Coordinates of C-alpha atoms in Angstrom, one line a residue:
M1 CA 0.0 0.0 0.0
Y2 CA 1.3 3.4 -1.0
W3 CA 0.1 7.0 -0.6
Y4 CA -1.4 9.5 -3.1
D5 CA -3.0 8.3 -6.3
S6 CA -1.8 4.7 -5.7
A7 CA -4.4 3.9 -3.1
E8 CA -7.1 5.4 -5.3
Y9 CA -6.1 3.4 -8.3
V10 CA -6.2 0.2 -6.2
A11 CA -9.6 1.0 -4.9
A12 CA -10.8 1.8 -8.5
A13 CA -9.4 -1.5 -9.7
V14 CA -11.1 -3.5 -7.0
V15 CA -14.6 -1.9 -7.2
L16 CA -14.4 -1.0 -10.9
G17 CA -14.8 2.6 -9.9
I18 CA -13.8 5.9 -11.5
P19 CA -10.7 7.6 -10.2
H20 CA -9.7 11.2 -10.7
P21 CA -9.6 12.8 -14.2
P22 CA -9.3 11.7 -16.9
G23 CA -10.8 8.5 -15.4
Y24 CA -8.2 5.9 -16.7
P25 CA -10.8 3.4 -18.0
L26 CA -8.4 0.8 -19.5
Y27 CA -6.0 1.0 -16.6
T28 CA -8.8 0.4 -14.2
L29 CA -10.1 -2.6 -16.2
I30 CA -6.7 -4.2 -16.5
G31 CA -6.0 -3.5 -12.8
H32 CA -9.3 -5.3 -12.0
V33 CA -8.0 -8.4 -13.7
F34 CA -4.9 -8.3 -11.6
T35 CA -7.0 -8.0 -8.4
W36 CA -8.2 -11.6 -9.1
L37 CA -4.8 -12.8 -8.0
P38 CA -4.9 -14.5 -4.5
V39 CA -2.9 -11.6 -2.9
D40 CA -3.8 -8.3 -1.2
P41 CA -5.3 -5.9 -3.8
A42 CA -2.6 -3.3 -3.2
L43 CA 0.1 -5.9 -3.9
A44 CA -1.7 -7.1 -7.0
V45 CA -1.9 -3.7 -8.6
N46 CA 1.7 -3.0 -7.6
L47 CA 2.5 -6.2 -9.4
M48 CA 0.7 -4.8 -12.5
S49 CA 3.1 -1.9 -12.5
A50 CA 6.1 -4.3 -12.3
V51 CA 4.8 -6.5 -15.1
F52 CA 4.2 -3.5 -17.4
G53 CA 7.5 -2.1 -16.4
A54 CA 9.2 -5.3 -17.6
V55 CA 7.2 -5.1 -20.8
A56 CA 8.2 -1.5 -21.4
V57 CA 11.9 -2.5 -21.0
A58 CA 11.5 -5.4 -23.4
L59 CA 9.8 -3.1 -25.9
A60 CA 12.6 -0.5 -25.5
F61 CA 15.0 -3.2 -26.6
V62 CA 12.9 -4.0 -29.6
V63 CA 12.6 -0.3 -30.6
V64 CA 16.4 0.3 -30.4
R65 CA 17.0 -2.8 -32.5
Q66 CA 14.5 -1.5 -35.1
L67 CA 16.5 1.8 -35.1
G68 CA 19.4 -0.2 -36.3
A69 CA 21.5 -0.8 -33.2
A70 CA 23.3 -4.0 -32.3
R71 CA 21.8 -6.4 -29.7
W72 CA 24.3 -5.3 -27.0
A73 CA 23.5 -1.7 -27.6
S74 CA 19.8 -2.3 -27.5
A75 CA 20.2 -4.1 -24.2
L76 CA 22.2 -1.2 -22.9
G77 CA 19.5 1.3 -23.7
A78 CA 16.8 -0.9 -22.3
L79 CA 18.7 -1.6 -19.1
A80 CA 19.5 2.1 -18.7
L81 CA 15.8 2.8 -18.8
A82 CA 15.1 0.0 -16.3
T83 CA 17.6 1.2 -13.8
S84 CA 16.7 4.9 -13.9
G85 CA 15.5 6.0 -10.6
L86 CA 12.3 7.6 -11.9
F87 CA 11.2 4.7 -14.0
W88 CA 12.1 2.2 -11.4
S89 CA 10.2 4.0 -8.7
Q90 CA 7.0 3.9 -10.7
A91 CA 7.4 0.2 -11.4
V92 CA 7.1 -0.8 -7.7
I93 CA 3.9 1.1 -6.8
A94 CA 0.3 1.1 -8.2
E95 CA 0.7 3.9 -10.8
V96 CA -0.2 4.5 -14.4
Y97 CA 3.2 5.4 -15.8
T98 CA 4.9 2.1 -16.5
P99 CA 1.7 0.8 -18.2
G100 CA 1.5 4.0 -20.1
L101 CA 5.1 3.6 -21.3
A102 CA 4.5 0.0 -22.3
F103 CA 1.7 1.2 -24.6
L104 CA 3.7 4.1 -26.0
L105 CA 6.7 1.9 -26.8
G106 CA 4.4 -0.8 -28.1
V107 CA 2.9 1.7 -30.5
I108 CA 6.4 2.8 -31.7
A109 CA 7.6 -0.7 -32.1
L110 CA 4.5 -1.7 -34.1
T111 CA 4.8 1.4 -36.2
L112 CA 8.5 0.8 -37.0
H113 CA 7.7 -2.8 -37.9
G114 CA 4.9 -1.7 -40.1
I115 CA 7.2 0.7 -41.9
A116 CA 10.0 -1.8 -42.3
S117 CA 7.7 -4.5 -43.6
R118 CA 5.6 -2.1 -45.8
R119 CA 2.4 -3.4 -44.1
S120 CA 0.0 -0.6 -43.6
G121 CA -2.3 -2.8 -41.6
L122 CA 0.3 -2.8 -38.8
L123 CA 0.3 1.0 -38.9
V124 CA -3.5 1.0 -38.4
A125 CA -3.1 -1.5 -35.6
A126 CA -0.5 0.8 -33.9
A127 CA -2.9 3.7 -34.2
A128 CA -5.7 1.6 -32.6
L129 CA -3.3 0.7 -29.8
A130 CA -2.4 4.3 -29.3
G131 CA -6.1 5.1 -28.9
L132 CA -6.5 2.4 -26.3
G133 CA -3.4 3.7 -24.6
L134 CA -5.1 7.0 -23.9
G135 CA -7.3 5.0 -21.5
V136 CA -4.1 4.2 -19.5
H137 CA -2.6 7.6 -19.5
L138 CA -3.1 10.7 -21.8
S139 CA 0.7 11.3 -22.0
I140 CA 0.8 9.1 -25.1
A141 CA -1.2 11.9 -26.9
T142 CA 1.7 14.3 -26.3
C143 CA 3.8 12.2 -28.6
G144 CA 1.0 12.2 -31.2
I145 CA 2.6 14.7 -33.7
G146 CA 5.8 12.6 -33.8
L147 CA 3.9 9.4 -34.2
A148 CA 1.8 10.9 -37.0
Y149 CA 4.9 12.2 -38.7
L150 CA 6.5 8.8 -38.5
V151 CA 3.5 7.2 -40.2
V152 CA 3.0 9.9 -42.9
S153 CA 6.7 10.2 -43.8
S154 CA 6.9 6.5 -44.5
E155 CA 4.7 6.8 -47.6
P156 CA 6.3 8.5 -50.6
R157 CA 3.0 9.2 -52.4
W158 CA 0.5 11.8 -51.2
K159 CA -2.5 9.8 -52.1
R160 CA -1.2 6.8 -50.2
R161 CA -0.2 9.1 -47.3
L162 CA -3.8 10.5 -47.1
A163 CA -5.3 7.0 -47.2
V164 CA -3.0 5.6 -44.4
A165 CA -3.4 8.8 -42.3
S166 CA -7.2 8.6 -42.5
S167 CA -7.2 4.9 -41.6
C168 CA -4.9 5.5 -38.7
A169 CA -7.0 8.5 -37.4
A170 CA -10.1 6.4 -37.5
A171 CA -8.4 3.5 -35.7
T172 CA -7.2 6.0 -33.0
V173 CA -10.7 7.2 -32.5
A174 CA -12.0 3.7 -32.3
G175 CA -9.4 2.8 -29.7
A176 CA -10.1 5.9 -27.7
S177 CA -13.8 4.9 -27.5
I178 CA -12.7 3.0 -24.4
F179 CA -13.6 6.2 -22.6
L180 CA -17.3 5.5 -23.2
Y181 CA -16.9 3.0 -20.4
L182 CA -16.8 6.0 -18.0
P183 CA -20.4 7.2 -18.4
L184 CA -21.6 3.6 -18.6
R185 CA -20.0 2.7 -15.4
A186 CA -20.9 5.9 -13.7
S187 CA -24.6 5.3 -14.4
M188 CA -24.3 2.2 -12.3
R189 CA -23.3 4.3 -9.3
P190 CA -20.0 2.6 -8.2
V191 CA -18.8 3.3 -4.7
L192 CA -15.9 5.2 -6.2
N193 CA -17.3 7.7 -8.8
F194 CA -15.1 10.8 -9.1
G195 CA -17.0 13.6 -10.8
D196 CA -19.9 11.2 -11.7
P197 CA -19.3 11.4 -15.5
S198 CA -22.8 10.0 -16.3
T199 CA -23.9 13.2 -18.1
W200 CA -22.3 14.7 -21.2
D201 CA -21.0 17.8 -19.4
A202 CA -19.4 15.8 -16.6
F203 CA -18.0 13.3 -19.1
A204 CA -16.4 16.1 -21.1
W205 CA -15.0 17.7 -18.0
M206 CA -13.6 14.3 -16.9
V207 CA -11.8 13.3 -20.1
T208 CA -10.4 16.8 -20.8
G209 CA -8.5 16.8 -17.4
G210 CA -11.1 18.0 -15.0
N211 CA -9.8 20.1 -12.1
Y212 CA -6.2 19.2 -13.1
K213 CA -6.4 21.7 -16.0
H214 CA -6.0 24.5 -13.4
W215 CA -2.6 23.2 -12.4
F216 CA -1.0 24.5 -15.6
L217 CA 0.9 27.7 -14.6
H218 CA 0.3 30.9 -16.4
D219 CA 2.7 33.1 -14.5
Y220 CA 6.2 31.6 -14.1
D221 CA 9.9 32.5 -14.5
L222 CA 10.9 31.0 -17.8
A223 CA 14.6 30.6 -17.0
E224 CA 13.8 29.0 -13.6
R225 CA 11.3 26.6 -15.2
C226 CA 13.9 25.7 -17.9
G227 CA 16.4 25.0 -15.2
Q228 CA 13.9 22.8 -13.3
V229 CA 13.0 20.8 -16.4
A230 CA 16.6 20.4 -17.5
G231 CA 17.5 19.2 -14.0
I232 CA 14.9 16.4 -14.2
F233 CA 16.4 15.1 -17.4
Y234 CA 20.0 15.5 -16.1
G235 CA 19.0 13.6 -12.9
E236 CA 17.8 10.6 -14.9
L237 CA 20.3 10.4 -17.7
L238 CA 23.4 12.2 -16.3
I239 CA 26.1 13.5 -18.6
V240 CA 26.8 10.0 -19.9
G241 CA 23.2 9.4 -20.9
L242 CA 22.6 12.8 -22.4
G243 CA 25.8 12.6 -24.4
L244 CA 25.0 9.1 -25.7
A245 CA 21.4 10.2 -26.6
L246 CA 22.8 13.2 -28.5
I247 CA 25.2 11.0 -30.4
G248 CA 22.3 8.6 -31.1
L249 CA 20.1 11.4 -32.4
V250 CA 22.8 12.7 -34.7
S251 CA 23.6 9.1 -35.9
L252 CA 19.9 8.4 -36.6
A253 CA 19.6 11.7 -38.4
R254 CA 22.3 10.7 -40.8
K255 CA 21.0 7.2 -41.5
R256 CA 17.2 7.6 -41.1
P257 CA 16.4 11.3 -40.9
H258 CA 12.6 10.8 -40.7
Y259 CA 13.1 8.5 -37.7
A260 CA 15.2 11.1 -36.0
T261 CA 12.7 13.9 -36.7
A262 CA 9.9 11.7 -35.4
F263 CA 11.7 11.1 -32.1
A264 CA 12.6 14.7 -31.8
L265 CA 8.9 15.7 -32.3
M266 CA 7.7 13.1 -29.8
I267 CA 10.1 14.4 -27.1
A268 CA 9.3 18.0 -27.9
G269 CA 5.6 17.4 -27.8
N270 CA 5.8 15.7 -24.4
V271 CA 8.1 18.4 -22.9
Y272 CA 6.0 21.3 -24.3
T273 CA 2.7 19.9 -23.0
F274 CA 3.9 19.5 -19.4
F275 CA 6.5 22.3 -19.3
N276 CA 4.3 24.5 -17.2
Y277 CA 2.4 21.8 -15.2
G278 CA 2.6 22.9 -11.6
V279 CA 2.4 19.6 -9.8
H280 CA 4.7 18.2 -7.1
D281 CA 5.5 15.1 -9.2
L282 CA 6.3 16.9 -12.4
A283 CA 9.1 14.5 -13.4
V284 CA 6.8 11.5 -14.0
F285 CA 5.0 13.4 -16.8
F286 CA 8.3 13.5 -18.7
L287 CA 8.8 9.8 -18.5
P288 CA 7.8 9.3 -22.2
S289 CA 10.6 11.7 -23.2
I290 CA 13.0 10.0 -20.8
A291 CA 12.2 6.6 -22.2
L292 CA 12.7 7.8 -25.8
L293 CA 16.1 9.3 -24.8
F294 CA 17.2 6.0 -23.3
C295 CA 16.3 4.4 -26.7
L296 CA 18.6 7.0 -28.3
V297 CA 21.2 6.1 -25.7
G298 CA 21.3 2.6 -27.2
V299 CA 21.6 4.0 -30.7
G300 CA 24.4 6.4 -29.6
A301 CA 26.3 3.6 -27.8
D302 CA 26.2 1.5 -30.9
A303 CA 27.4 4.4 -33.1
L304 CA 30.2 5.4 -30.7
V305 CA 31.6 1.9 -30.5
A306 CA 31.3 1.4 -34.3
A307 CA 33.3 4.6 -34.8
L308 CA 36.1 3.8 -32.4
P309 CA 38.0 1.2 -34.6
E310 CA 38.4 3.8 -37.3
Y311 CA 41.1 5.4 -35.1
V312 CA 43.1 2.3 -34.1
S313 CA 45.0 -0.3 -36.0
P314 CA 43.0 -3.3 -37.4
H315 CA 44.5 -5.9 -35.0
R316 CA 43.3 -3.9 -31.9
R317 CA 39.7 -3.4 -33.1
R318 CA 38.1 -6.3 -31.3
A319 CA 39.9 -5.5 -28.0
V320 CA 38.9 -1.8 -28.3
R321 CA 35.3 -2.6 -29.0
G322 CA 35.2 -5.1 -26.1
L323 CA 36.6 -2.5 -23.6
A324 CA 34.2 0.1 -24.9
V325 CA 31.2 -2.1 -24.4
C326 CA 32.3 -3.0 -20.9
A327 CA 32.8 0.6 -20.0
L328 CA 29.4 1.6 -21.4
A329 CA 27.8 -1.3 -19.4
G330 CA 28.9 0.5 -16.3
F331 CA 26.3 3.1 -16.9
P332 CA 23.2 1.0 -16.2
L333 CA 25.0 -1.0 -13.6
S334 CA 26.1 2.0 -11.6
S335 CA 22.6 3.4 -12.0
A336 CA 21.2 0.2 -10.5
A337 CA 23.6 0.4 -7.5
I338 CA 22.8 4.0 -6.8
N339 CA 19.0 3.9 -7.2
Y340 CA 18.2 0.5 -5.5
S341 CA 18.1 1.8 -1.9
A342 CA 15.9 4.7 -2.9
V343 CA 13.3 2.6 -4.8
D344 CA 13.3 -0.5 -2.6
L345 CA 9.9 -0.5 -0.8
S346 CA 9.9 -4.1 0.3
D347 CA 9.7 -3.0 3.9
F348 CA 7.5 0.1 3.4
T349 CA 4.5 -0.1 5.7
D350 CA 3.9 3.6 6.5
A351 CA 0.6 4.0 4.5
Q352 CA -0.7 0.7 5.8
D353 CA 0.2 1.6 9.4
Y354 CA -1.4 5.1 9.0
G355 CA -4.7 3.6 7.8
Q356 CA -4.9 1.0 10.5
Q357 CA -4.0 3.6 13.3
L358 CA -6.4 6.2 12.0
A359 CA -9.2 3.6 11.9
A360 CA -8.4 2.7 15.6
D361 CA -8.1 6.4 16.7
L362 CA -11.4 7.8 15.4
P363 CA -14.4 7.6 17.7
A364 CA -17.7 6.2 16.6
G365 CA -19.7 8.4 14.3
A366 CA -16.8 10.7 13.6
V367 CA -16.8 13.1 10.6
I368 CA -13.7 14.1 8.6
I369 CA -13.9 17.4 6.8
N370 CA -11.8 17.4 3.7
F371 CA -10.9 20.4 1.6
T372 CA -8.9 18.4 -1.0
T373 CA -5.6 20.2 -0.5
P374 CA -2.5 18.2 -1.5
P375 CA -1.5 17.3 2.1
E376 CA -5.0 15.9 2.6
W377 CA -5.0 14.0 -0.6
V378 CA -1.8 12.1 0.4
V379 CA -3.6 10.3 3.2
D380 CA -7.3 10.7 2.2
T381 CA -6.8 8.1 -0.6
V382 CA -5.4 5.6 1.9
F383 CA -8.2 5.9 4.4
T384 CA -11.3 6.9 2.4
H385 CA -10.6 4.9 -0.8
Y386 CA -8.7 1.9 0.3
F387 CA -9.6 1.2 3.9
Q388 CA -13.2 2.3 3.7
K389 CA -14.2 1.4 0.1
V390 CA -12.0 -1.7 -0.4
R391 CA -11.6 -3.2 3.0
G392 CA -14.9 -2.0 4.5
V393 CA -13.2 -0.6 7.6
R394 CA -14.8 2.2 9.6
R395 CA -17.7 2.9 7.3
D396 CA -19.4 4.7 10.2
V397 CA -17.0 7.5 9.6
R398 CA -18.3 10.1 7.2
V399 CA -16.0 12.2 5.0
I400 CA -17.5 15.6 4.0
T401 CA -15.9 17.5 1.2
K402 CA -15.5 21.3 1.4
P403 CA -18.2 21.9 4.0
S404 CA -19.2 25.5 4.8
V405 CA -18.3 27.2 8.1
N406 CA -22.0 26.9 9.1
E407 CA -21.9 23.1 8.4
V408 CA -18.8 22.6 10.6
D409 CA -20.3 24.8 13.3
R410 CA -23.5 22.9 13.3
L411 CA -21.7 19.5 13.6
L412 CA -19.7 20.8 16.6
R413 CA -22.9 22.2 18.3
N414 CA -24.5 18.8 17.9
G415 CA -21.6 17.1 19.6
V416 CA -20.3 15.3 16.5
P417 CA -16.6 14.6 16.7
V418 CA -15.0 16.5 13.8
Y419 CA -11.6 15.7 12.4
M420 CA -9.3 16.6 9.5
F421 CA -6.7 14.6 7.6
A422 CA -4.3 17.5 7.7
P423 CA -4.6 21.1 9.1
V424 CA -6.0 23.7 6.6
P425 CA -5.1 27.3 7.4
A426 CA -8.7 28.6 6.6
V427 CA -10.1 26.2 9.2
A428 CA -7.4 26.9 11.7
R429 CA -8.3 30.6 11.6
L430 CA -11.9 29.9 12.6
F431 CA -11.7 26.8 14.8
E432 CA -9.2 25.3 17.1
V433 CA -7.3 22.4 15.6
Q434 CA -5.6 19.8 17.9
V435 CA -3.4 16.8 17.1
E436 CA -5.2 13.6 18.2
G437 CA -3.5 10.4 17.2
R438 CA -3.0 10.3 13.4
A439 CA -5.8 12.9 12.8
F440 CA -6.5 16.5 13.7
R441 CA -9.5 17.2 15.9
V442 CA -11.5 20.4 15.1
V443 CA -13.1 22.1 18.2
A444 CA -14.9 25.3 18.7
R445 CA -12.7 28.2 19.9
R446 CA -13.2 29.1 23.6
R447 CA -14.8 32.5 24.1

């Protein structure tokens, strides 16, 4: 069990509910299948992330091979992705990012195979898979321009381009129809029904990002933001990875320029979309770009080693190549050694302990007032979504979202024990807030 969205995703998977925007319909349905495993639901959905993480790594190997790199270089790029701290951290908790990357890399691999084999049917299948992938995470759409360019540039004739593009567009829409699951399921009134997208307006609000659209910043320091985003990429790839990715892009541009352009467009689209997204976990939204850069790392490593023998005598070429490969293998190996302790959650029980303790602390008939601030969301998902909705623990406790001052005052006058997940300044100014166990008790101020 983990904090934040993870607990909500587990709950949604168990009860076939609707989590926060954009609703993640396909992720929820796949997650529900994983909950059939004879283990705790939280562990089952965590396992889903690990499985899709492994699939994403395997597909990264396939993509690098399709870009023309040798097997060892393809393995290097895939392992570099697998051992990056950010990717690894998302592969051990219930989250949408490794499944989302598996779909993205699957789309790219299928598209490249379709281009190489001159089979337009595979391009249409890739487009349908991309549409379905939107139901896992919308970040795949940020790579859409690059994917479209990859498809269109593969056809030399304009009539053929138009026909393939039209078929792919229709296939993408067909795949994206997975979102129609949301109003259908919402009409059944599941116990987890964020935003209740059973009406057209609520459905449109949900699939276009809902309340998360307001997290895009409109007033920010451009230089500071550039530094923050650059720091994210440097933290994952370091100088070695960034250098190899640049070499890979240049090498790809020389051999297959339309592939290089497509990758550059996919990365640019992803970075541009989330550049001004003002969330605490900004880095995870750049995972598509980071994964693509690790693919280019494999291409760059292959190009670098292939170029080395040009500068040494023929009888030393094999030795030089072997040493270079061993040296480059140190990149993912050192990354694994550095990141393991940070991503190892095998002994993590904080969220589980919190939910159990809060359930024990709260008196009968308690009310928790929730103003949906980020500090509240961290723990609200654990108690309200997982412990109450999945495990059926302490269903006598009501959670009221954004109550008015009069509502809170009326509860207190009636002797109802009122609590908060985390202190909110607006409430603290009007009422007295006291720490009580794992919660915060709200009481009327003494006069």
